[in-house]
XYZ file of C-alpha atoms in Angstrom:
726
model
C 148.346 105.365 172.566
C 148.747 101.340 173.016
C 148.468 101.484 176.520
C 145.498 103.587 176.443
C 143.850 101.148 174.017
C 144.824 98.388 176.240
C 143.410 99.989 179.455
C 140.130 101.164 178.019
C 139.770 97.453 176.664
C 140.629 95.814 179.898
C 138.529 97.864 181.950
C 135.290 97.289 179.712
C 135.880 93.896 178.018
C 131.925 93.031 178.444
C 131.401 96.194 176.285
C 134.001 95.703 173.909
C 132.798 92.204 173.139
C 129.411 93.199 172.495
C 130.641 96.197 170.402
C 132.115 93.752 168.150
C 128.711 91.455 168.111
C 126.241 94.420 167.281
C 128.723 95.134 164.370
C 129.107 91.817 162.852
C 125.049 91.466 163.052
C 124.537 94.905 161.477
C 127.279 94.336 158.707
C 126.216 90.916 157.868
C 122.797 91.274 157.723
C 122.615 94.690 155.369
C 125.783 93.478 153.293
C 125.412 92.874 149.418
C 125.508 89.693 147.939
C 129.496 89.197 146.206
C 129.076 87.681 142.847
C 131.518 85.910 140.686
C 132.788 86.531 137.546
C 135.227 84.168 135.789
C 135.257 86.177 132.507
C 138.859 87.256 131.525
C 137.391 90.035 129.545
C 135.906 91.614 132.172
C 139.207 92.030 134.397
C 140.708 94.357 131.374
C 140.147 98.217 131.326
C 138.394 99.418 127.810
C 141.547 100.716 126.752
C 142.803 97.407 125.552
C 142.153 96.648 122.050
C 140.301 93.317 122.878
C 137.975 95.364 124.918
C 137.322 97.729 121.795
C 136.816 94.719 119.687
C 133.811 93.645 122.145
C 132.483 97.036 122.323
C 132.397 96.988 118.802
C 130.915 93.792 118.070
C 127.804 94.807 120.314
C 127.556 97.906 118.726
C 127.771 96.523 115.096
C 126.208 93.238 115.222
C 124.011 93.104 118.299
C 122.034 90.196 117.294
C 125.407 87.980 116.294
C 125.479 84.604 117.647
C 127.998 83.680 120.371
C 127.282 80.686 122.570
C 127.450 80.972 126.250
C 126.789 77.044 126.482
C 127.521 74.355 124.231
C 125.913 70.779 124.680
C 128.411 68.259 123.090
C 126.892 65.029 121.955
C 129.006 61.589 121.316
C 127.832 58.290 121.237
C 127.905 56.039 124.652
C 130.056 53.433 122.621
C 132.623 56.138 121.229
C 131.602 55.335 117.679
C 130.879 57.594 114.807
C 126.975 59.467 114.973
C 124.609 57.420 113.043
C 121.406 59.010 111.057
C 119.367 57.967 114.037
C 121.734 59.975 116.197
C 121.761 62.953 114.575
C 117.910 62.613 114.557
C 117.855 62.579 118.082
C 120.494 65.466 118.455
C 118.221 67.616 116.066
C 114.797 67.025 118.331
C 116.816 67.459 121.581
C 117.960 71.118 120.198
C 114.399 71.841 119.118
C 112.800 70.618 122.474
C 115.535 72.473 124.683
C 114.545 75.880 122.435
C 111.066 75.264 123.317
C 111.370 75.595 127.038
C 112.302 79.403 127.388
C 114.722 78.659 130.072
C 115.418 82.159 131.859
C 118.562 83.872 130.334
C 118.301 81.787 126.929
C 117.649 83.633 123.508
C 118.424 81.236 120.976
C 119.044 77.467 120.740
C 120.560 76.446 117.440
C 122.162 73.225 115.821
C 126.411 73.150 115.812
C 128.427 71.706 113.025
C 129.552 68.002 113.542
C 133.371 67.018 113.801
C 135.361 66.170 110.881
C 135.341 62.756 112.310
C 131.751 62.270 112.600
C 131.971 61.546 116.139
C 130.551 64.751 117.882
C 128.135 67.106 117.358
C 126.987 70.226 119.178
C 123.962 72.313 120.022
C 124.748 76.168 120.740
C 123.038 78.237 123.308
C 123.107 81.962 123.269
C 122.374 83.795 126.378
C 122.128 87.657 127.458
C 125.556 89.361 126.928
C 124.788 91.592 129.669
C 125.030 88.828 132.482
C 128.061 87.000 131.071
C 129.950 85.540 134.161
C 127.329 86.000 136.331
C 125.134 83.824 138.896
C 122.200 84.227 136.591
C 123.661 82.304 133.938
C 125.372 79.667 136.209
C 121.752 79.128 137.391
C 120.219 78.817 133.617
C 123.585 76.598 132.797
C 122.382 74.329 135.501
C 118.850 74.270 134.232
C 120.130 73.501 130.763
C 122.525 70.628 131.908
C 119.757 68.912 133.814
C 117.136 69.590 130.801
C 119.314 68.411 128.236
C 120.552 65.167 129.881
C 117.207 64.254 130.538
C 115.984 64.669 126.932
C 118.869 62.375 125.891
C 118.093 59.730 127.789
C 116.745 56.591 126.019
C 118.932 57.459 123.464
C 122.804 56.142 122.379
C 123.904 59.628 123.279
C 125.919 60.643 125.969
C 125.994 64.297 126.081
C 128.251 67.302 128.344
C 127.402 70.892 128.848
C 130.344 73.481 128.275
C 130.773 76.676 127.425
C 131.028 79.927 129.427
C 127.938 79.462 131.509
C 128.876 75.933 132.487
C 132.348 77.136 133.344
C 130.993 79.643 135.524
C 128.481 77.099 137.268
C 131.330 74.759 137.560
C 133.314 77.139 138.948
C 131.128 77.920 141.731
C 130.642 74.569 142.862
C 134.021 73.920 142.840
C 134.832 77.059 144.739
C 132.179 76.031 147.496
C 134.051 72.657 147.930
C 137.294 74.249 147.937
C 136.104 76.667 150.546
C 134.665 73.882 152.532
C 138.030 71.969 152.409
C 140.314 75.230 153.049
C 138.244 76.187 156.294
C 138.575 72.943 157.579
C 142.155 72.783 156.952
C 142.963 75.855 158.124
C 140.612 75.073 161.859
C 142.641 71.727 162.447
C 145.754 73.265 161.657
C 145.661 76.403 163.902
C 143.874 73.834 166.758
C 146.501 71.265 166.549
C 149.025 73.411 166.720
C 148.171 75.824 169.557
C 147.324 72.422 171.442
C 150.599 71.533 171.053
C 152.494 74.905 171.746
C 150.188 75.661 174.786
C 148.456 72.424 175.954
C 145.509 74.541 176.732
C 142.246 73.788 174.846
C 140.373 77.275 175.601
C 143.159 79.160 174.214
C 143.441 76.564 171.098
C 139.600 77.202 170.013
C 139.591 80.941 171.105
C 141.361 82.151 168.108
C 139.206 80.245 166.062
C 136.080 81.724 167.331
C 137.319 85.449 167.818
C 138.749 85.164 164.192
C 135.448 83.944 163.039
C 133.778 86.309 163.869
C 135.956 89.211 162.527
C 135.865 87.341 159.129
C 132.018 87.583 159.016
C 132.693 91.385 159.415
C 135.240 91.464 156.988
C 133.302 89.752 154.388
C 130.765 91.688 154.999
C 133.120 95.077 154.718
C 134.475 93.883 151.548
C 131.006 93.269 149.807
C 130.493 97.094 150.836
C 133.323 98.531 149.014
C 133.185 95.945 146.169
C 129.817 97.166 145.490
C 130.531 100.865 146.137
C 133.603 101.254 143.900
C 132.094 99.028 141.254
C 135.126 96.322 141.761
C 135.397 92.850 139.874
C 134.819 89.747 142.424
C 135.986 86.320 141.970
C 135.129 83.418 144.147
C 138.934 82.577 144.536
C 139.244 85.559 146.743
C 136.575 83.850 149.156
C 139.237 80.947 149.841
C 142.071 83.402 149.987
C 140.136 85.764 152.508
C 139.674 82.466 154.882
C 143.446 81.396 154.938
C 144.627 85.306 155.182
C 142.005 85.936 158.092
C 142.902 83.081 160.027
C 146.496 82.945 159.329
C 147.322 86.331 160.027
C 144.929 86.421 163.035
C 146.618 83.630 164.376
C 149.899 85.218 164.208
C 148.601 88.559 165.873
C 147.037 86.043 168.865
C 150.454 84.453 169.074
C 152.146 87.816 169.726
C 149.680 89.108 171.884
C 149.656 85.767 174.104
C 153.103 85.384 174.650
C 153.697 88.634 175.843
C 150.684 88.235 178.154
C 152.486 84.892 179.437
C 155.409 86.689 179.928
C 153.765 89.213 182.144
C 152.412 87.008 184.271
C 155.420 85.053 184.791
C 156.955 88.515 185.770
C 154.498 88.749 188.580
C 151.972 91.153 187.000
C 148.417 90.853 188.115
C 146.260 89.336 185.192
C 144.343 92.629 183.857
C 147.499 94.818 184.274
C 149.604 91.775 182.290
C 147.166 92.245 179.411
C 147.537 96.298 179.601
C 151.540 95.847 179.381
C 150.964 93.087 176.803
C 148.539 95.189 174.369
C 151.426 98.242 175.402
C 154.244 96.182 174.047
C 152.858 94.359 171.222
C 150.428 96.984 169.963
C 153.537 98.379 167.780
C 154.460 95.276 166.552
C 151.081 93.782 165.470
C 150.429 97.741 164.207
C 153.510 97.542 161.910
C 152.981 94.191 160.905
C 149.646 94.870 159.857
C 150.581 98.244 158.534
C 153.408 96.291 156.064
C 150.607 93.943 154.791
C 147.972 96.431 153.920
C 150.426 98.743 152.318
C 151.803 96.203 150.129
C 147.933 94.797 149.155
C 146.859 98.438 148.452
C 149.511 98.656 145.920
C 147.231 96.261 143.994
C 144.719 99.332 143.313
C 147.647 99.869 141.104
C 146.928 96.974 138.856
C 145.104 97.096 135.643
C 143.409 93.866 136.112
C 140.352 94.014 137.795
C 140.463 90.739 139.701
C 143.657 91.902 140.992
C 142.429 95.542 142.207
C 139.548 94.148 143.702
C 141.645 91.378 145.379
C 144.095 94.107 146.983
C 141.206 96.168 148.817
C 139.550 93.298 149.979
C 142.781 91.636 151.566
C 143.601 95.037 153.119
C 140.251 95.362 154.493
C 140.579 91.768 155.946
C 143.852 92.527 157.416
C 142.908 96.012 158.977
C 139.852 94.210 160.489
C 142.015 91.571 162.074
C 144.474 94.012 163.236
C 141.520 96.262 165.344
C 140.146 92.752 166.655
C 144.020 92.215 167.408
C 144.225 95.469 169.696
C 140.541 95.268 170.727
C 138.556 91.700 170.688
C 141.328 89.686 171.305
C 142.690 91.233 174.376
C 139.077 92.003 175.848
C 138.180 88.159 175.664
C 141.528 86.752 177.244
C 141.173 89.106 179.889
C 137.428 88.435 180.678
C 138.685 84.591 181.209
C 142.071 85.867 182.614
C 144.652 83.150 183.364
C 142.321 80.224 183.229
C 142.859 80.426 179.406
C 145.802 78.278 179.678
C 144.038 75.780 182.122
C 145.192 72.669 182.276
C 148.954 73.323 181.748
C 150.931 75.045 184.279
C 153.766 75.383 182.028
C 153.162 78.821 181.631
C 154.407 79.717 184.843
C 157.750 78.955 183.848
C 159.879 80.117 181.451
C 161.767 77.747 179.001
C 165.389 77.278 178.091
C 164.901 77.308 174.370
C 168.197 75.024 174.196
C 167.780 74.282 170.443
C 167.430 77.952 169.464
C 170.364 78.799 171.904
C 172.808 76.530 169.771
C 171.430 78.274 166.602
C 172.182 81.198 168.158
C 175.520 80.285 169.283
C 176.205 78.943 165.309
C 175.390 82.467 164.029
C 177.399 84.242 166.382
C 180.728 82.419 166.077
C 180.068 82.403 161.987
C 178.246 84.919 160.615
C 179.900 84.941 157.612
C 179.589 81.245 156.827
C 176.039 81.568 157.714
C 175.187 84.391 155.550
C 177.052 82.560 152.521
C 175.076 79.304 153.273
C 171.540 80.538 153.510
C 172.410 83.195 150.528
C 173.433 80.440 148.363
C 170.258 78.032 149.429
C 168.520 81.347 147.986
C 170.006 81.693 144.678
C 170.045 78.436 143.904
C 166.065 78.127 144.207
C 166.086 81.426 142.396
C 167.562 79.892 139.360
C 164.201 78.193 138.586
C 162.904 81.643 137.526
C 164.469 81.371 134.189
C 162.276 78.865 133.255
C 158.886 80.683 134.054
C 156.089 80.617 131.937
C 152.756 82.022 132.175
C 149.077 80.719 131.422
C 146.221 83.056 130.946
C 142.769 80.769 131.084
C 141.524 82.395 134.411
C 138.429 79.660 134.089
C 140.378 76.718 133.575
C 142.686 77.694 136.207
C 140.148 77.821 138.894
C 138.360 74.611 138.801
C 139.517 70.853 138.218
C 139.838 69.396 134.857
C 137.410 66.615 135.864
C 134.649 69.501 135.804
C 132.427 69.038 133.141
C 132.801 72.221 131.574
C 136.847 71.603 131.449
C 135.830 67.758 129.904
C 133.691 69.610 126.824
C 136.738 72.239 126.135
C 139.252 69.357 126.187
C 137.149 66.963 123.992
C 136.186 70.052 121.688
C 140.069 71.000 121.239
C 140.312 67.140 120.088
C 137.310 66.959 118.183
C 137.489 70.385 116.354
C 140.576 72.304 115.321
C 142.628 73.639 118.249
C 141.337 77.212 117.290
C 137.979 76.427 116.021
C 136.476 76.595 119.685
C 137.799 80.491 120.277
C 138.017 81.885 116.869
C 139.744 85.407 116.913
C 137.663 88.281 114.939
C 139.254 91.157 113.060
C 136.684 93.896 112.740
C 137.196 95.870 109.895
C 135.415 99.600 110.457
C 134.845 102.876 108.203
C 136.330 105.969 109.562
C 134.283 108.286 108.016
C 131.081 106.873 108.567
C 130.706 105.724 104.660
C 130.151 101.950 103.494
C 133.372 99.857 103.094
C 134.513 98.901 99.697
C 133.326 95.332 99.438
C 135.846 94.531 96.616
C 138.711 94.969 98.957
C 137.328 91.957 101.334
C 138.933 89.332 99.454
C 142.323 90.639 99.282
C 142.206 91.788 102.856
C 141.110 88.110 103.950
C 143.903 86.825 101.915
C 146.681 88.750 103.897
C 145.195 87.731 107.241
C 144.815 84.215 106.315
C 148.861 83.898 105.328
C 149.870 85.182 108.627
C 151.961 82.245 109.784
C 150.034 80.220 112.758
C 146.776 80.979 111.029
C 144.267 78.401 109.728
C 141.917 79.985 107.727
C 140.581 83.615 107.305
C 137.111 84.861 105.891
C 134.878 87.826 105.931
C 131.618 86.334 107.651
C 129.299 89.448 108.162
C 128.935 93.145 107.408
C 126.695 95.298 109.462
C 123.372 96.295 108.774
C 124.774 100.116 107.575
C 127.860 98.787 105.633
C 130.241 100.092 107.841
C 131.883 97.376 109.825
C 132.927 93.784 108.648
C 133.958 90.797 110.621
C 136.465 88.705 109.328
C 136.730 85.252 111.282
C 140.352 83.931 111.650
C 140.756 80.758 112.759
C 144.327 79.968 114.451
C 146.300 76.509 114.416
C 146.603 76.576 118.020
C 144.545 76.361 121.371
C 143.146 80.062 122.488
C 145.293 80.063 125.635
C 148.653 78.446 124.352
C 151.728 80.700 123.815
C 151.808 79.817 120.146
C 148.190 81.419 119.880
C 148.918 84.910 121.369
C 152.092 84.990 119.352
C 149.889 84.067 116.652
C 147.321 86.866 117.246
C 150.142 89.435 117.843
C 151.153 89.057 114.168
C 147.603 88.754 113.247
C 147.146 92.520 114.789
C 150.147 93.715 112.793
C 148.584 92.541 109.489
C 145.416 93.660 110.435
C 146.353 97.394 111.336
C 149.203 97.580 108.435
C 147.256 96.503 105.643
C 143.862 97.811 106.754
C 142.317 99.668 103.450
C 142.613 103.456 103.076
C 139.903 104.737 105.276
C 139.397 101.912 107.539
C 140.729 100.829 110.525
C 140.939 97.328 112.141
C 140.676 95.824 116.005
C 140.861 92.168 116.657
C 139.246 90.437 119.321
C 138.360 86.859 120.582
C 140.075 84.830 123.153
C 143.295 84.772 122.186
C 143.433 88.452 121.725
C 142.081 88.524 125.571
C 145.110 86.673 126.660
C 147.385 88.871 124.933
C 146.103 91.647 126.756
C 146.123 89.926 129.865
C 149.789 89.231 129.288
C 150.286 93.165 128.513
C 148.455 94.055 132.005
C 150.604 91.575 133.924
C 153.610 93.026 132.309
C 152.180 96.447 133.534
C 151.864 95.336 137.098
C 154.946 93.961 137.425
C 156.718 97.107 136.650
C 154.432 98.961 138.745
C 153.089 97.144 141.336
C 156.376 95.680 142.517
C 158.027 98.719 142.750
C 155.587 100.712 144.408
C 154.719 97.885 147.022
C 158.532 97.754 147.819
C 159.308 101.533 148.264
C 156.296 101.845 150.820
C 157.315 98.782 152.659
C 160.929 100.436 152.803
C 159.753 103.484 154.100
C 157.687 101.419 156.980
C 160.902 100.110 157.515
C 163.143 103.079 157.790
C 160.461 105.087 160.142
C 160.376 102.127 162.327
C 163.958 101.242 162.903
C 165.209 105.091 162.501
C 167.836 103.525 159.653
C 168.445 104.363 156.007
C 170.645 101.138 155.769
C 168.523 98.206 157.302
C 165.382 98.920 154.963
C 168.011 98.304 152.241
C 169.608 94.677 153.017
C 166.209 93.551 154.713
C 164.138 94.012 151.161
C 166.954 92.714 149.165
C 166.895 89.320 151.370
C 163.231 89.407 150.967
C 163.427 89.876 147.347
C 165.852 86.755 147.454
C 163.260 85.139 148.990
C 160.859 85.906 146.660
C 163.009 84.809 143.515
C 163.687 81.529 145.622
C 159.736 80.926 146.015
C 158.875 81.370 142.343
C 162.103 79.321 141.254
C 160.895 76.437 143.697
C 157.240 76.676 142.455
C 158.666 76.883 138.748
C 160.399 73.450 139.341
C 157.706 71.632 141.198
C 154.606 72.805 138.901
C 156.115 73.242 135.590
C 159.177 70.722 135.808
C 157.886 68.430 138.245
C 154.329 67.892 137.032
C 154.522 69.054 133.989
C 152.041 72.050 133.748
C 152.616 74.455 130.544
C 153.071 77.336 132.920
C 152.089 78.963 136.202
C 148.990 81.063 136.405
C 149.804 84.835 135.128
C 148.804 86.373 137.973
C 150.527 84.106 140.362
C 154.068 86.229 140.646
C 152.054 89.427 141.782
C 150.468 87.948 144.167
C 153.208 85.731 145.578
C 155.326 88.909 145.582
C 152.932 90.831 147.814
C 152.367 87.928 150.357
C 155.863 87.142 150.606
C 157.516 90.403 150.741
C 154.703 91.982 153.272
C 154.990 88.867 155.719
C 158.852 88.178 155.057
C 159.292 91.473 155.850
C 157.263 91.169 158.936
C 159.300 88.031 160.290
C 162.363 89.964 159.483
C 161.239 93.207 161.819
C 160.640 90.967 164.506
C 164.005 89.509 164.593
C 165.830 92.350 163.898
C 163.909 94.495 166.385
C 164.862 91.544 169.038
C 168.570 91.815 167.584
C 168.499 96.020 168.336
C 167.019 95.318 171.695
C 169.762 92.834 172.529
C 172.339 95.414 171.194
C 170.889 98.066 173.421
C 171.692 95.859 176.732
C 175.282 96.548 175.652
C 176.197 93.364 173.442
C 178.100 93.462 169.890
C 176.645 92.855 166.890
C 177.511 89.366 166.676
C 176.620 88.556 170.326
C 173.373 90.433 169.967
C 172.752 88.343 166.748
C 173.134 85.088 168.574
C 170.764 86.248 171.607
C 168.428 87.736 169.235
C 167.944 84.176 167.371
C 167.560 82.376 170.865
C 164.975 84.283 171.935
C 163.020 85.487 169.085
C 163.755 82.054 167.161
C 160.837 80.246 168.824
C 157.947 82.997 168.240
C 159.013 83.087 164.457
C 158.856 79.352 164.165
C 155.937 78.975 165.708
C 153.978 81.902 163.785
C 155.858 80.963 160.468
C 154.416 77.447 160.983
C 150.760 77.986 161.236
C 150.693 80.956 158.686
C 152.647 78.588 156.297
C 150.000 75.704 157.077
C 147.171 77.629 156.842
C 148.195 78.669 153.456
C 149.075 75.209 152.640
C 145.267 74.186 152.920
C 144.694 75.957 149.423
C 146.157 73.131 147.850
C 143.138 71.148 148.967
C 140.587 73.447 146.552
C 141.554 71.057 143.512
C 142.689 73.903 141.239
C 145.661 74.844 139.730
C 145.237 78.751 140.477
C 144.591 78.110 144.331
C 147.451 74.953 144.545
C 150.199 76.992 142.842
C 149.229 80.032 145.172
C 148.679 77.713 148.401
C 152.561 76.151 147.601
C 154.138 79.269 146.547
C 153.046 81.307 149.410
C 153.166 78.724 152.221
C 156.747 78.025 150.931
C 157.661 81.629 150.684
C 156.656 82.211 154.363
C 158.890 79.038 155.097
C 161.901 80.750 153.485
C 160.815 83.874 154.958
C 160.688 82.611 159.121
C 163.055 79.659 158.575
C 165.952 80.920 156.571
C 165.652 84.643 155.894
C 164.730 85.664 159.253
C 166.367 83.137 161.392
C 169.856 82.954 159.432
C 170.315 85.477 156.621
C 168.960 88.401 158.134
C 170.824 88.331 161.477
C 174.094 87.401 160.175
C 174.079 89.653 157.763
C 173.256 92.375 160.331
C 176.108 90.786 162.687
C 178.438 91.307 159.381
C 177.687 94.865 158.733
C 177.624 95.874 162.702
C 177.071 99.143 164.008
C 176.662 100.868 160.521
C 173.470 98.728 159.774
C 171.578 101.424 162.086
C 172.831 104.403 160.481
C 172.253 107.216 160.969
C 169.839 106.817 164.084
C 172.209 104.386 165.699
C 169.314 102.614 167.294
C 171.633 99.803 168.637
C 173.707 101.972 170.989
C 173.319 101.224 174.641
C 170.166 103.548 175.867
C 171.296 105.818 178.826
C 169.288 105.531 182.190
C 168.535 108.306 184.664
C 168.210 107.912 188.479
C 165.017 106.579 189.507
C 164.805 104.520 186.229
C 165.146 100.853 186.218
C 163.426 97.901 184.769
C 160.222 98.571 186.586
C 160.060 101.954 185.088
C 161.306 100.844 181.492
C 158.379 98.228 181.772
C 155.699 100.704 182.266
C 156.542 102.358 179.042
C 156.259 100.879 175.576
C 159.591 100.390 173.485
C 160.477 101.939 170.420
C 159.464 99.319 167.525
C 157.590 95.860 167.489
C 161.013 94.494 169.458
C 160.288 92.769 172.979
C 156.648 91.554 172.317
C 156.475 90.696 168.579
C 159.392 87.993 169.383
C 158.525 87.424 173.037
C 161.385 85.129 172.700
C 161.857 83.916 176.175
C 158.400 83.308 176.630
C 158.239 80.277 174.243
């Protein structure tokens, strides 16, 4: 199949390129826009209690005031607000309401802080558009107008709240994407120049993958709209890295094989056909493992991850097709001139360093396995200190953004839980009005919960069937203490609800608690499903029952080492209260899927060496010698591109960038190069049971190297690793 693809593409390179260009123009021109949402509640299913509470609030209290934006005032000298300052604040609030800004429904004065240094203006917006670009636009107008109205006074005013957070997140995302894009291009360009010393070849993958990225983004926008998935601006930054990092890996596999066939004397077009023939299964199996791992995210209960899974799968799928069609077409059209001005492609290097490493693995496989395994285990110990944080908005932008500054100042100026109170909604089960005489006793029971600062009944709906009890916690909404407290509030609210009533608990802390439960659900479902599916791919590819088990065990150990190192760096080293709650799920999929790819590349080469008659230890050493350079080059580029996410300036992408890049380094330079080959050497022939894929292949008269070259090999061996060609 792959030979037929290669032959068709090489015979018609111009038409192949034209087809891609037409597809790009059509998809980009017609694709819908991809909105962003930072509202945590929108990522949860309706079955969770916090979402039920939000729905009940909309039905029972449709006109309830819920501020989407908060203008926070303080004096420029930091002193207490004077009577004149309060008069200015009242004037600004009135004039702001009179501007009738789109999306703004109501503007009212807010309470002053207890120390008299702060006051607020509260702005209510249309709740149907929460977290959407419309409200970000409204927040931009509000921010400009309120600052303009405060000119000439002694007031310093900043705009915060959910709408302002959406605005700041968009701005931060655009800046982060630009930095990530520039960093990714520079890394790919410089690294390929060092490897091949050919400017055309260094620029080519950036241009080709850029075209693929445009198509992938359009297809993702279609899928998001078609399946009504949640979108988040952070996904765009991740897509840049996945597309260019994985795409460059596939480009490397293709070019290493193309160069090898040219060295063997193939005519240029035949060399590309043979390259696609041999490398096609390598790219397809590698992409298949990644796609399946990403698609496992559709089992997630979180909208963010449920959208991310198909989005990344689409991106990798588009890259896979490009790796088998567009890349070969472009390179075959250019021919050997793609390597200009370097002449090194004409001769085969010795790979002395990797040969020495291979000899070490061959002589002492037990020591190599033990040392590399101990390193992974020690790093994995950091997972014992793992803690999660759930504030997606705060995690997706720097703390210096205006809305984050307002959030921090409000927590200091007002009680920690006052900025995001918890609401207990008590409803009649029979449709009759509630017994108001029971309200006081119920509020006292809620107020007596450990961690609650106060509790009071604030409003009853028009029919008298639902009452809202506002519960103020002693802790900031996203902290572990607040989440634990809201769990106790739920217990009391449910257990002590008067006869004929039922209670649901809402508010941000309740959302974070459900967010935590959803992530834990994903750990129990996404992790094992992804692992089983990848093991099935490994079993089919390697024709072995034994190999998939120890390959997945080594990758799992790599995941533990990666999470442990991330905990030590960010929680212990930088003092973060915890890691973003979704990080382990995302990291698991990247590290497991991509780590499995590098393991496949190495063990496939090991199998190839064994088929040539070498014993397990010698085969392991030769595999490292020949496959090591390709794994190192691909691993370095992919790790470096993911590391560019740390330039985004927000904790979510910084933690993700470090974790995934570190995981890839572990997968390429510890697992694939040392742990997996040494472990395979120790297990010996039993590693390939029941297929015995390492046995010497029988040849029939008339077959030989030439005949062998014309047929694709089983597995991604020779080309995926391209050992002697680097």
